Amino acid sequence: MTIVVQKYGGSSLADADGIKRVAQRISETKRAGHDVCVVVSAMGDTTDELLDLAKEVSPLPPPRELDMLMTAGERISMALVAMAINDLGFSARSFTGSQAGVITDAEHGKAKIIDVTPGRITQALADGHVVIVAGFQGVSQDTKEITTLGRGGSDTTAVALAAALRAEVCEIYSDVDGVFTADPRICRRATKLDRISGEEMLELAAAGSKILHLRCVEYARRFGIPIHVRSTFTDKPGTIVADLTEGEAVEAPIIAGVAHDNGEAKVTIVGVPDRTGMAAAIFEAVARAGLNIDMIVQNVSAVETGLTDISFTLPKGDGRAALQALETIKETVGFHSVIFDDQIGKLSLVGAGMRTNTGVSATFFKALADAGINVEMISTSEIRISVITREERLADAVKAVHTAFGLDSESGEAVVYGGTGR
Ligand code: ASP
Ligand code: MG
């Protein structure tokens, strides 16, 4: 008998009807003769609502308590889904991440899975139960505390369980039909992909595409688990995420898609003396504060002054900490001032074909120019070009680039079945 792991996102579980619909789908898979292990997210926008509530109660809640609070969201879903399946005549058992053997490090709010010991899950499956696991959580090996894996972490729980159970496939159910060439919420002409390589999916996820959690894609590639991204609301096949064989790679389109991210801010350090070691001092200070930076640009220094500007981007939420860190080295480095700008957007074009095809950058920048969009920063990898634009022009930029690369769907508009996009 084959094991199938399925993960259902919050928008598929938003209310009682959603939960019953999901239970129906799970029962169908069970009826088809599979052992089914299901991972659930919190209902609808529950996680955001719990976070809002915590903020109302306390400006700086202890991370341990925040994790206790947030894991409750997934526990509500898991019990309700199990009840609904029982009503359909199958026996279902729900388990918290800790009970399911999801072992993590001790970092509250962004714990990493270090091991999965799914003894209770294999036993429950062997006993004929459908297993429901609360996503996005685990237990720390060292501290024995309950941890969460970071926003969107249920995808990672699902892939980790799929690997540990040697499942055939990990199906990720959401409110759209699969992975699209752009976010269908802002680009209605986005096209659904039938297949995408793990490498390209990793770049898209890293560039802000929210369809799959970045760490889930990394995990799936490491363990060779194919992911099937599909909709809870239809029976249509979705997108298979798996590395391509050599033959398939030759046939693959040049561009996989366009991702956007409006969660970043830009920090510009003005008037940095153009001397050896200045950039090192700046980025060491930022690293000491535990901040992850994304793009970096250093301007050519003006000959008259010997001063240069350095800009970098980082998640908006880390802005304040970055400014504080820079303040501590202002005297020693001797820069002039710092400008903080959180009205930026990042657009990324991703495609493995960039390695072997010329003219991609030319088409890309021409599309932005024709749409009247100014580029503020640029960064590239082997298979990606990213730019920073004004945030209010980001959606226009996505549409312009999408059209320029011939990605617009000919078969009508993409459907978003649910969710608030929060
Ligand atoms: N409920 C969590 C979140 O909203 C985890 C998840 O949905 O994957 O981030
Ligand atoms: Mg989610």
Short mmCIF file of C-alpha atoms and ligand atoms in Angstrom, two decimals:
data_model
loop_
_atom_site.label_atom_id
_atom_site.label_comp_id
_atom_site.label_asym_id
_atom_site.label_seq_id
_atom_site.Cartn_x
_atom_site.Cartn_y
_atom_site.Cartn_z
CA MET A 1 0.00 0.00 0.00
CA THR A 2 1.36 3.43 -0.86
CA ILE A 3 1.52 6.31 1.55
CA VAL A 4 0.31 9.70 0.38
CA VAL A 5 1.04 12.85 2.36
CA GLN A 6 -1.37 15.73 1.78
CA LYS A 7 -1.13 19.24 3.16
CA TYR A 8 -4.08 21.62 3.30
CA GLY A 9 -3.52 25.35 3.66
CA GLY A 10 -5.47 27.79 5.79
CA SER A 11 -7.68 29.11 3.00
CA SER A 12 -8.87 25.54 2.27
CA LEU A 13 -9.86 25.19 5.94
CA ALA A 14 -11.35 28.65 6.47
CA ASP A 15 -14.74 27.51 7.85
CA ALA A 16 -16.82 24.43 8.70
CA ASP A 17 -17.76 23.89 5.04
CA GLY A 18 -14.09 24.07 4.04
CA ILE A 19 -13.20 21.52 6.69
CA LYS A 20 -15.93 19.16 5.46
CA ARG A 21 -14.75 19.59 1.85
CA VAL A 22 -11.20 18.72 2.88
CA ALA A 23 -12.43 15.70 4.87
CA GLN A 24 -14.26 14.54 1.75
CA ARG A 25 -11.10 14.72 -0.35
CA ILE A 26 -9.06 12.89 2.26
CA SER A 27 -11.70 10.15 2.44
CA GLU A 28 -11.59 9.74 -1.34
CA THR A 29 -7.84 9.15 -1.19
CA LYS A 30 -8.32 6.64 1.61
CA ARG A 31 -11.10 4.94 -0.34
CA ALA A 32 -8.78 4.65 -3.34
CA GLY A 33 -6.63 2.39 -1.20
CA HIS A 34 -3.86 4.66 0.05
CA ASP A 35 -2.56 5.21 3.54
CA VAL A 36 -3.10 8.91 4.14
CA CYS A 37 -1.14 11.26 6.36
CA VAL A 38 -2.49 14.80 6.31
CA VAL A 39 -0.80 17.98 7.48
CA VAL A 40 -3.03 20.96 8.23
CA SER A 41 -2.47 24.70 8.59
CA ALA A 42 -4.46 26.95 10.89
CA MET A 43 -7.96 27.94 9.70
CA GLY A 44 -8.10 30.97 7.40
CA ASP A 45 -6.17 33.91 8.82
CA THR A 46 -6.01 32.44 12.34
CA THR A 47 -2.24 32.74 12.67
CA ASP A 48 -2.33 36.46 11.79
CA GLU A 49 -5.25 36.99 14.17
CA LEU A 50 -3.41 35.26 17.01
CA LEU A 51 -0.37 37.44 16.34
CA ASP A 52 -2.52 40.58 16.36
CA LEU A 53 -4.06 39.49 19.63
CA ALA A 54 -0.66 38.88 21.19
CA LYS A 55 0.42 42.38 20.15
CA GLU A 56 -2.66 43.87 21.81
CA VAL A 57 -1.83 42.09 25.04
CA SER A 58 1.89 42.66 25.08
CA PRO A 59 4.25 44.75 22.94
CA LEU A 60 7.06 42.21 23.10
CA PRO A 61 5.72 38.75 23.92
CA PRO A 62 8.25 36.11 25.04
CA PRO A 63 9.05 33.88 22.04
CA ARG A 64 8.21 30.74 23.98
CA GLU A 65 4.70 31.95 24.72
CA LEU A 66 4.24 33.21 21.18
CA ASP A 67 4.98 29.70 19.90
CA MET A 68 2.57 28.20 22.41
CA LEU A 69 -0.10 30.58 21.14
CA MET A 70 0.54 30.11 17.44
CA THR A 71 0.67 26.31 17.54
CA ALA A 72 -2.88 26.40 18.89
CA GLY A 73 -4.10 27.45 15.43
CA GLU A 74 -3.03 24.21 13.79
CA ARG A 75 -4.36 22.15 16.70
CA ILE A 76 -7.83 23.55 16.15
CA SER A 77 -7.75 22.49 12.49
CA MET A 78 -6.37 19.04 13.13
CA ALA A 79 -9.08 18.09 15.63
CA LEU A 80 -11.89 19.47 13.46
CA VAL A 81 -10.64 17.69 10.33
CA ALA A 82 -10.36 14.42 12.28
CA MET A 83 -13.96 14.83 13.53
CA ALA A 84 -15.23 15.47 10.00
CA ILE A 85 -13.46 12.38 8.66
CA ASN A 86 -14.90 10.24 11.41
CA ASP A 87 -18.36 11.38 10.32
CA LEU A 88 -17.61 10.09 6.83
CA GLY A 89 -17.10 6.60 8.18
CA PHE A 90 -13.30 6.48 8.41
CA SER A 91 -11.30 6.54 11.57
CA ALA A 92 -8.98 9.52 11.94
CA ARG A 93 -6.48 10.46 14.65
CA SER A 94 -4.93 13.86 15.10
CA PHE A 95 -1.41 14.49 16.42
CA THR A 96 0.50 17.61 17.38
CA GLY A 97 3.88 18.14 15.72
CA SER A 98 5.57 16.95 18.89
CA GLN A 99 3.48 13.76 19.02
CA ALA A 100 4.21 13.17 15.34
CA GLY A 101 7.94 13.19 16.08
CA VAL A 102 8.87 16.46 14.43
CA ILE A 103 12.11 17.28 16.25
CA THR A 104 13.57 20.77 15.84
CA ASP A 105 16.32 22.99 17.13
CA ALA A 106 15.47 25.45 19.91
CA GLU A 107 14.94 28.65 17.86
CA HIS A 108 11.45 29.87 18.71
CA GLY A 109 9.61 31.32 15.73
CA LYS A 110 11.99 29.93 13.13
CA ALA A 111 12.98 26.47 14.27
CA LYS A 112 14.59 24.05 11.84
CA ILE A 113 13.58 20.41 11.63
CA ILE A 114 16.57 18.29 12.59
CA ASP A 115 14.91 14.88 12.71
CA VAL A 116 11.56 13.17 12.26
CA THR A 117 10.76 10.11 14.36
CA PRO A 118 7.29 9.18 13.13
CA GLY A 119 6.75 6.05 15.26
CA ARG A 120 3.26 7.01 16.37
CA ILE A 121 2.29 7.95 12.83
CA THR A 122 3.45 4.67 11.26
CA GLN A 123 1.65 2.77 14.01
CA ALA A 124 -1.59 4.72 13.51
CA LEU A 125 -1.40 4.20 9.74
CA ALA A 126 -0.78 0.48 10.26
CA ASP A 127 -3.86 0.37 12.49
CA GLY A 128 -5.89 1.73 9.58
CA HIS A 129 -6.36 5.31 10.79
CA VAL A 130 -6.17 8.40 8.68
CA VAL A 131 -3.51 10.52 10.39
CA ILE A 132 -3.86 14.28 10.76
CA VAL A 133 -0.78 16.23 11.89
CA ALA A 134 -0.66 19.85 13.02
CA GLY A 135 1.70 21.66 10.66
CA PHE A 136 4.33 24.32 11.32
CA GLN A 137 5.41 23.03 14.72
CA GLY A 138 7.69 20.65 16.50
CA VAL A 139 9.50 20.10 19.75
CA SER A 140 13.04 21.09 20.55
CA GLN A 141 15.47 18.28 21.18
CA ASP A 142 17.44 20.32 23.72
CA THR A 143 14.90 22.41 25.58
CA LYS A 144 11.86 20.12 25.08
CA GLU A 145 9.88 23.28 24.33
CA ILE A 146 7.25 23.59 21.61
CA THR A 147 8.57 25.47 18.58
CA THR A 148 7.23 26.86 15.30
CA LEU A 149 8.96 26.65 11.93
CA GLY A 150 8.30 30.19 10.66
CA ARG A 151 5.40 31.53 8.62
CA GLY A 152 4.19 29.12 5.96
CA GLY A 153 6.01 26.27 7.70
CA SER A 154 3.29 23.64 7.30
CA ASP A 155 4.57 22.92 3.78
CA THR A 156 7.88 21.96 5.33
CA THR A 157 6.19 19.72 7.91
CA ALA A 158 4.45 17.92 5.04
CA VAL A 159 7.62 17.32 3.03
CA ALA A 160 9.55 16.26 6.13
CA LEU A 161 6.87 13.70 6.98
CA ALA A 162 6.73 12.54 3.36
CA ALA A 163 10.48 11.92 3.48
CA ALA A 164 10.35 10.15 6.85
CA LEU A 165 7.41 7.94 5.78
CA ARG A 166 8.91 7.32 2.32
CA ALA A 167 5.70 8.56 0.77
CA GLU A 168 5.07 8.31 -2.95
CA VAL A 169 4.29 11.99 -3.28
CA CYS A 170 3.66 15.06 -1.16
CA GLU A 171 0.50 16.82 -2.30
CA ILE A 172 0.17 20.46 -1.28
CA TYR A 173 -3.41 21.68 -1.57
CA SER A 174 -4.13 25.37 -1.81
CA ASP A 175 -6.60 27.90 -3.19
CA VAL A 176 -5.13 28.07 -6.71
CA ASP A 177 -4.65 25.38 -9.36
CA GLY A 178 -0.90 25.05 -8.98
CA VAL A 179 2.28 27.03 -9.50
CA PHE A 180 1.68 29.94 -11.87
CA THR A 181 4.01 32.03 -14.01
CA ALA A 182 3.16 34.96 -11.68
CA ASP A 183 0.91 35.47 -8.66
CA PRO A 184 -2.63 35.18 -10.10
CA ARG A 185 -3.80 37.66 -7.47
CA ILE A 186 -2.00 40.46 -9.27
CA CYS A 187 -1.56 39.02 -12.75
CA ARG A 188 -4.86 37.62 -13.99
CA ARG A 189 -3.26 36.32 -17.18
CA ALA A 190 -0.82 34.11 -15.26
CA THR A 191 -0.42 30.61 -16.71
CA LYS A 192 -0.43 27.41 -14.67
CA LEU A 193 2.74 25.35 -15.07
CA ASP A 194 2.36 21.56 -15.46
CA ARG A 195 5.91 20.98 -14.30
CA ILE A 196 8.70 23.06 -12.81
CA SER A 197 12.19 22.03 -11.75
CA GLY A 198 13.10 22.08 -8.08
CA GLU A 199 15.92 24.46 -8.87
CA GLU A 200 13.58 27.04 -10.43
CA MET A 201 10.99 26.58 -7.68
CA LEU A 202 13.70 27.25 -5.11
CA GLU A 203 14.61 30.56 -6.81
CA LEU A 204 10.95 31.57 -7.10
CA ALA A 205 10.31 30.79 -3.43
CA ALA A 206 13.45 32.66 -2.39
CA ALA A 207 12.33 35.61 -4.52
CA GLY A 208 9.05 35.97 -2.67
CA SER A 209 6.65 33.56 -4.40
CA LYS A 210 4.39 32.40 -1.57
CA ILE A 211 3.02 29.27 -3.16
CA LEU A 212 5.56 27.04 -1.38
CA HIS A 213 7.69 27.62 1.71
CA LEU A 214 11.36 27.96 0.76
CA ARG A 215 12.58 25.36 3.22
CA CYS A 216 9.99 22.86 1.98
CA VAL A 217 11.44 23.11 -1.52
CA GLU A 218 14.99 22.67 -0.18
CA TYR A 219 13.92 19.66 1.86
CA ALA A 220 12.08 18.06 -1.06
CA ARG A 221 15.11 18.43 -3.32
CA ARG A 222 17.43 17.01 -0.71
CA PHE A 223 15.28 13.90 -0.23
CA GLY A 224 14.06 13.59 -3.83
CA ILE A 225 10.39 13.96 -2.88
CA PRO A 226 8.16 15.11 -5.76
CA ILE A 227 5.67 17.79 -4.74
CA HIS A 228 2.27 18.08 -6.40
CA VAL A 229 0.82 21.56 -5.88
CA ARG A 230 -2.93 21.54 -6.59
CA SER A 231 -6.26 23.04 -5.70
CA THR A 232 -8.58 21.84 -2.94
CA PHE A 233 -11.49 23.14 -4.93
CA THR A 234 -11.15 21.12 -8.17
CA ASP A 235 -9.90 17.73 -9.36
CA LYS A 236 -7.63 19.20 -12.02
CA PRO A 237 -4.00 18.11 -11.99
CA GLY A 238 -1.80 20.85 -10.59
CA THR A 239 1.96 21.42 -10.90
CA ILE A 240 4.60 18.78 -10.32
CA VAL A 241 7.72 20.22 -8.69
CA ALA A 242 10.63 17.88 -9.30
CA ASP A 243 14.04 18.17 -10.87
CA LEU A 244 13.92 17.49 -14.58
CA THR A 245 15.74 14.70 -16.38
CA GLU A 246 18.26 15.87 -18.97
CA GLY A 247 15.88 15.34 -21.88
CA GLU A 248 13.09 17.26 -20.15
CA ALA A 249 15.44 20.12 -19.30
CA VAL A 250 16.22 20.68 -22.99
CA GLU A 251 12.52 20.96 -23.80
CA ALA A 252 11.73 23.23 -20.84
CA PRO A 253 10.74 26.84 -21.52
CA ILE A 254 13.44 29.49 -21.01
CA ILE A 255 11.51 31.34 -18.31
CA ALA A 256 9.63 29.63 -15.48
CA GLY A 257 7.99 32.71 -14.02
CA VAL A 258 7.99 36.10 -12.35
CA ALA A 259 7.98 36.47 -8.57
CA HIS A 260 7.37 39.61 -6.56
CA ASP A 261 7.98 40.60 -2.99
CA ASN A 262 6.80 43.72 -1.20
CA GLY A 263 8.11 42.66 2.17
CA GLU A 264 11.54 44.25 1.85
CA ALA A 265 12.94 47.65 2.74
CA LYS A 266 16.04 49.48 1.52
CA VAL A 267 18.72 50.98 3.72
CA THR A 268 21.15 53.45 2.16
CA ILE A 269 24.30 54.50 4.00
CA VAL A 270 25.30 57.89 2.64
CA GLY A 271 28.85 59.22 2.53
CA VAL A 272 30.90 56.14 3.37
CA PRO A 273 34.67 56.81 3.13
CA ASP A 274 36.00 54.77 0.20
CA ARG A 275 38.60 52.84 2.18
CA THR A 276 39.38 49.15 2.58
CA GLY A 277 37.34 47.49 5.31
CA MET A 278 34.41 49.90 5.40
CA ALA A 279 31.93 47.48 3.81
CA ALA A 280 33.20 44.76 6.14
CA ALA A 281 32.56 46.97 9.18
CA ILE A 282 29.05 47.76 8.02
CA PHE A 283 28.01 44.20 7.23
CA GLU A 284 29.63 42.81 10.36
CA ALA A 285 27.51 45.19 12.43
CA VAL A 286 24.38 44.07 10.59
CA ALA A 287 25.31 40.40 10.97
CA ARG A 288 25.96 40.84 14.72
CA ALA A 289 22.35 41.98 15.02
CA GLY A 290 21.33 38.64 13.46
CA LEU A 291 19.86 40.24 10.33
CA ASN A 292 19.71 38.65 6.91
CA ILE A 293 20.31 40.99 4.05
CA ASP A 294 19.33 40.39 0.46
CA MET A 295 20.61 42.72 -2.27
CA ILE A 296 23.65 44.98 -1.93
CA VAL A 297 24.76 47.84 -4.16
CA GLN A 298 27.80 50.09 -3.75
CA ASN A 299 28.03 53.18 -5.91
CA VAL A 300 31.22 54.32 -7.58
CA SER A 301 32.74 56.91 -5.26
CA ALA A 302 32.86 60.52 -6.34
CA VAL A 303 36.46 61.49 -7.16
CA GLU A 304 36.18 64.92 -5.45
CA THR A 305 34.96 63.62 -2.10
CA GLY A 306 36.28 60.04 -1.91
CA LEU A 307 32.86 59.13 -0.50
CA THR A 308 30.49 56.43 -1.67
CA ASP A 309 26.96 55.21 -0.89
CA ILE A 310 26.11 51.63 0.02
CA SER A 311 22.54 50.33 -0.16
CA PHE A 312 21.13 47.01 0.90
CA THR A 313 17.70 45.44 1.27
CA LEU A 314 16.32 43.33 4.08
CA PRO A 315 12.89 42.25 5.42
CA LYS A 316 10.82 45.31 6.44
CA GLY A 317 10.44 43.99 9.98
CA ASP A 318 14.22 44.03 10.48
CA GLY A 319 14.55 47.71 9.52
CA ARG A 320 14.64 49.14 13.01
CA ALA A 321 17.27 46.67 14.20
CA ALA A 322 19.42 47.49 11.16
CA LEU A 323 19.27 51.22 11.88
CA GLN A 324 20.25 50.61 15.50
CA ALA A 325 23.15 48.39 14.45
CA LEU A 326 24.43 51.04 12.02
CA GLU A 327 24.16 53.77 14.64
CA THR A 328 26.69 51.88 16.79
CA ILE A 329 29.39 52.11 14.08
CA LYS A 330 28.60 55.58 12.73
CA GLU A 331 31.57 57.21 14.47
CA THR A 332 34.16 54.56 13.65
CA VAL A 333 33.20 54.20 9.99
CA GLY A 334 32.56 57.92 9.68
CA PHE A 335 29.65 57.79 7.26
CA HIS A 336 27.31 60.72 6.84
CA SER A 337 23.78 59.43 7.36
CA VAL A 338 21.35 56.55 6.83
CA ILE A 339 18.19 56.63 4.72
CA PHE A 340 15.46 54.06 5.33
CA ASP A 341 12.90 53.37 2.59
CA ASP A 342 10.16 50.78 3.00
CA GLN A 343 8.20 51.76 -0.10
CA ILE A 344 10.10 49.43 -2.40
CA GLY A 345 9.11 46.30 -4.30
CA LYS A 346 11.23 43.49 -5.67
CA LEU A 347 10.55 41.73 -8.94
CA SER A 348 12.42 38.61 -10.02
CA LEU A 349 12.46 36.79 -13.33
CA VAL A 350 13.42 33.12 -12.97
CA GLY A 351 14.30 30.52 -15.60
CA ALA A 352 16.91 27.81 -16.00
CA GLY A 353 17.07 28.72 -19.70
CA MET A 354 18.83 31.99 -18.82
CA ARG A 355 22.06 30.03 -18.64
CA THR A 356 22.02 29.24 -22.33
CA ASN A 357 19.91 31.93 -23.96
CA THR A 358 21.02 35.41 -24.86
CA GLY A 359 18.88 38.52 -24.85
CA VAL A 360 16.93 37.76 -21.69
CA SER A 361 18.22 40.86 -19.87
CA ALA A 362 17.60 43.05 -22.91
CA THR A 363 13.94 41.96 -23.15
CA PHE A 364 13.56 42.32 -19.38
CA PHE A 365 14.87 45.87 -19.05
CA LYS A 366 13.12 47.01 -22.22
CA ALA A 367 9.79 45.79 -20.83
CA LEU A 368 10.35 47.78 -17.63
CA ALA A 369 11.46 50.86 -19.54
CA ASP A 370 8.45 50.74 -21.89
CA ALA A 371 6.17 50.56 -18.85
CA GLY A 372 7.91 53.65 -17.42
CA ILE A 373 9.29 51.80 -14.42
CA ASN A 374 12.52 52.98 -12.84
CA VAL A 375 15.01 50.36 -11.66
CA GLU A 376 16.73 51.19 -8.36
CA MET A 377 18.84 48.10 -7.73
CA ILE A 378 19.74 44.99 -9.71
CA SER A 379 21.01 41.59 -8.66
CA THR A 380 21.39 38.34 -10.55
CA SER A 381 22.08 34.66 -10.10
CA GLU A 382 22.72 32.12 -12.85
CA ILE A 383 18.99 31.64 -13.38
CA ARG A 384 17.45 34.85 -11.96
CA ILE A 385 17.39 38.61 -12.50
CA SER A 386 15.93 40.73 -9.68
CA VAL A 387 15.24 44.45 -9.56
CA ILE A 388 14.00 46.90 -6.95
CA THR A 389 11.24 49.31 -8.05
CA ARG A 390 8.86 51.67 -6.29
CA GLU A 391 6.32 49.55 -4.40
CA GLU A 392 3.33 51.23 -6.05
CA ARG A 393 4.61 50.25 -9.50
CA LEU A 394 5.38 46.63 -8.62
CA ALA A 395 2.14 45.10 -9.94
CA ASP A 396 2.52 46.99 -13.24
CA ALA A 397 6.11 45.81 -13.48
CA VAL A 398 5.08 42.17 -12.97
CA LYS A 399 2.43 42.43 -15.71
CA ALA A 400 4.80 44.15 -18.16
CA VAL A 401 7.56 41.56 -17.75
CA HIS A 402 5.06 38.71 -17.84
CA THR A 403 3.69 39.91 -21.17
CA ALA A 404 7.13 40.63 -22.63
CA PHE A 405 8.22 37.03 -22.10
CA GLY A 406 5.07 35.64 -23.69
CA LEU A 407 3.83 34.13 -20.43
CA ASP A 408 0.28 35.52 -20.64
CA SER A 409 -2.30 32.74 -20.69
CA GLU A 410 -4.31 32.22 -23.82
CA SER A 411 -6.95 30.18 -22.05
CA GLY A 412 -8.54 32.93 -19.98
CA GLU A 413 -8.00 34.24 -16.49
CA ALA A 414 -6.43 32.39 -13.59
CA VAL A 415 -8.87 31.46 -10.82
CA VAL A 416 -8.25 32.20 -7.16
CA TYR A 417 -10.75 30.03 -5.28
CA GLY A 418 -10.35 31.37 -1.77
CA GLY A 419 -8.20 33.10 0.78
CA THR A 420 -7.73 36.71 1.62
CA GLY A 421 -4.13 36.86 0.38
CA ARG A 422 -3.12 38.02 3.82
N1 ASP B 1 -0.39 28.80 9.93
C1 ASP B 1 0.99 29.13 9.69
C2 ASP B 1 1.07 30.44 8.93
O1 ASP B 1 0.07 31.06 8.63
C3 ASP B 1 1.71 28.05 8.99
C4 ASP B 1 1.24 27.74 7.60
O2 ASP B 1 0.17 28.16 7.17
O3 ASP B 1 1.95 27.03 6.90
O4 ASP B 1 2.15 30.88 8.63
MG MG B 2 0.11 29.17 4.82
#
